[in-house]
Coordinates of C-alpha atoms in Angstrom, one line a residue:
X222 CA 82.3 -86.2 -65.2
X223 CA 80.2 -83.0 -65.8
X224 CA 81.3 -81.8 -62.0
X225 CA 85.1 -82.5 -63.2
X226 CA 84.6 -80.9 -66.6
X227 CA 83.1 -78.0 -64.5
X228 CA 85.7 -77.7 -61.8
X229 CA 88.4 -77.5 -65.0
X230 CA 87.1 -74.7 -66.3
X231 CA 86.0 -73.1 -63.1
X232 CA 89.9 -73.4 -62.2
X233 CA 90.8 -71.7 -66.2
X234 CA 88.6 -69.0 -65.8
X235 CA 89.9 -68.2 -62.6
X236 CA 92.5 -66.6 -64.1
X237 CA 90.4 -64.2 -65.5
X238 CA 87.4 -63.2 -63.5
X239 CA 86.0 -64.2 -60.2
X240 CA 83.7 -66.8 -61.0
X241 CA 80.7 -67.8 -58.5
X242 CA 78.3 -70.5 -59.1
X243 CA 74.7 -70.3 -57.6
X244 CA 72.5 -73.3 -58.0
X245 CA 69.2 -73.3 -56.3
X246 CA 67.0 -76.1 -55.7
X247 CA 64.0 -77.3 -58.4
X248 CA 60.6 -78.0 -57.7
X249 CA 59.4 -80.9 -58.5
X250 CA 57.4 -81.6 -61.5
X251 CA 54.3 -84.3 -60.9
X252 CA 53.8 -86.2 -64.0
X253 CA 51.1 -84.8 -66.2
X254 CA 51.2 -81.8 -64.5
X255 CA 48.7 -79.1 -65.9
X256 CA 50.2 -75.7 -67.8
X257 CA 48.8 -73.8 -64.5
X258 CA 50.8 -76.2 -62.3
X259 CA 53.9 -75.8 -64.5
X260 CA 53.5 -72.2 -64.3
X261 CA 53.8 -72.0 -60.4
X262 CA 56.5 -74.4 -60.5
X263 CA 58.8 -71.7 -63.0
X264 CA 57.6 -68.9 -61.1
X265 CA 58.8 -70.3 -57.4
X266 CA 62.3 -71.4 -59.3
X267 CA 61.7 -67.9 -60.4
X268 CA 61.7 -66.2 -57.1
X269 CA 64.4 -68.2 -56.1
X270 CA 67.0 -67.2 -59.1
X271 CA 66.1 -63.4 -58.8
X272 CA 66.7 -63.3 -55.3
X273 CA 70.3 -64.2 -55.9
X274 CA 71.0 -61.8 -58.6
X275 CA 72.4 -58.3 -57.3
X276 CA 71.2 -55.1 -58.2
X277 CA 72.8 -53.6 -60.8
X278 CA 73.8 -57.2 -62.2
X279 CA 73.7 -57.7 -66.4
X280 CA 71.7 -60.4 -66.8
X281 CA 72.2 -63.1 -69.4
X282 CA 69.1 -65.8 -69.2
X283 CA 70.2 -68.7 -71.4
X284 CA 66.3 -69.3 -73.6
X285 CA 65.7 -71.3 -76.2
X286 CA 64.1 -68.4 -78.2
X287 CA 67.3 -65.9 -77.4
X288 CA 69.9 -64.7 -79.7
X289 CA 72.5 -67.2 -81.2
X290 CA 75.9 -65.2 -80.9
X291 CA 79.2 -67.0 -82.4
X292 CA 82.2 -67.5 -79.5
X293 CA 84.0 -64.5 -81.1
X294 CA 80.6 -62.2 -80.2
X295 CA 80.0 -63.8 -76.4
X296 CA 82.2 -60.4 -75.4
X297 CA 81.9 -61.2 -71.3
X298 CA 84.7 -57.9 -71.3
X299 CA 83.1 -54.7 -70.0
X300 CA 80.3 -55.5 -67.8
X301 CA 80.9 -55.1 -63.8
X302 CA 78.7 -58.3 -62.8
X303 CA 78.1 -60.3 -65.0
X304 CA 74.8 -63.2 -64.1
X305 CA 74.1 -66.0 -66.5
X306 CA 71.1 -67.9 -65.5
X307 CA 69.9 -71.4 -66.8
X308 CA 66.8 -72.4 -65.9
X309 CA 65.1 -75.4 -64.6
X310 CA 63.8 -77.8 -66.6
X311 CA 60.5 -76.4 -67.4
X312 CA 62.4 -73.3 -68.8
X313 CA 62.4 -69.9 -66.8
X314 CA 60.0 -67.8 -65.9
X315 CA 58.5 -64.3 -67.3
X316 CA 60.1 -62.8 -64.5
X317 CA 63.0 -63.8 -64.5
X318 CA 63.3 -63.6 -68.6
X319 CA 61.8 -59.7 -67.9
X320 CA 64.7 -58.7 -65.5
X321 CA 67.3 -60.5 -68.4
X322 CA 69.3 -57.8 -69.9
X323 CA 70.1 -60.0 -73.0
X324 CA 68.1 -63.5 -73.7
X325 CA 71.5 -66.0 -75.5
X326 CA 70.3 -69.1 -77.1
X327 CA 73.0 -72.0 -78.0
X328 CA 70.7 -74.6 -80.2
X329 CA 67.4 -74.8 -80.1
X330 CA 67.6 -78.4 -78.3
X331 CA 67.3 -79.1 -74.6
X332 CA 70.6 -80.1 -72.6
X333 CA 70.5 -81.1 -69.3
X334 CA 71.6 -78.7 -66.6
X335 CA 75.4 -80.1 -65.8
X336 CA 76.2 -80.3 -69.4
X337 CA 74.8 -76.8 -70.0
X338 CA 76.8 -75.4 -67.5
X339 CA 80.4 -77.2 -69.2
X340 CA 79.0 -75.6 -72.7
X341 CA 78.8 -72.2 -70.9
X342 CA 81.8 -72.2 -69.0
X343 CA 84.0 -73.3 -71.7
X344 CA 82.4 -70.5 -74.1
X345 CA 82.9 -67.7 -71.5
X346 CA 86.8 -69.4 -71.2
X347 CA 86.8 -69.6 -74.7
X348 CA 86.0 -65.6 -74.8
X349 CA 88.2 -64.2 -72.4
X350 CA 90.6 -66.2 -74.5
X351 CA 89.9 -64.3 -77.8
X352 CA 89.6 -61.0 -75.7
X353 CA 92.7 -61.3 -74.6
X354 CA 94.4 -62.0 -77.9
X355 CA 95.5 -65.7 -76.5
X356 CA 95.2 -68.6 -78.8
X357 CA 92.3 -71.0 -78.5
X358 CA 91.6 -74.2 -80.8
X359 CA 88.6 -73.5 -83.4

């Protein structure tokens, strides 16, 4: 249901931008894995998200210590290419964070990965919405 939910609004925004989803693999995670471990594991993700992003790109990383912004104050107008990442689920890592042009937080609770992606797609729908002076439901 979360692939549907993201095709929907991968089909919405369409209208509005080109829209290009990147995923790239995880690492695993053993169980009980030490801080050190879990640190290699972000920064490999790591090397793998950055080497995706474009130079030049804005970079939104989605971080549970980032700014909360209401829908009206997303703004995804004026920015040539535009690169929201959402990390793994160990977080990202201080690379990736230190190339992030703006850190956006939506709750401080975890989501998993699929569902975060519907939440972000319908809030960037949701903008380009508002931009353009169209009605949206509140």
């Amino acid at each position: 249901f979360f692939q549907d939910a993201i095709a929907e609004y991968s089909k919405r925004l369409s209208r509005y931008c080109k829209l290009e989803i990147i995923q790239v693999a995880d690492e695993k995670t053993p169980d009980g894995a030490s801080e050190a471990v879990e640190t290699q594991i972000k920064e490999k993700e790591g090397e793998r998200i950055l080497s995706n992003i474009k130079d030049g790109s804005f970079v939104v990383a989605l971080a549970i210590n980032g700014n909360m912004l209401d829908s009206e104050k997303l703004g995804v107008e004026g920015k040539g290419h535009l690169v929201f990442v959402i990390g793994g689920s160990l977080g990202l890592s201080n690379q990736v964070l230190g190339r992030a042009d703006y850190k956006l937080s939506f709750s401080k609770m975890t989501f998993p990965h699929q569902l975060m992606r519907v939440i972000l797609l319908e809030q960037i729908y949701r903008s380009y919405r508002i931009i353009q002076g169209e009605p949206y439901h509140k």
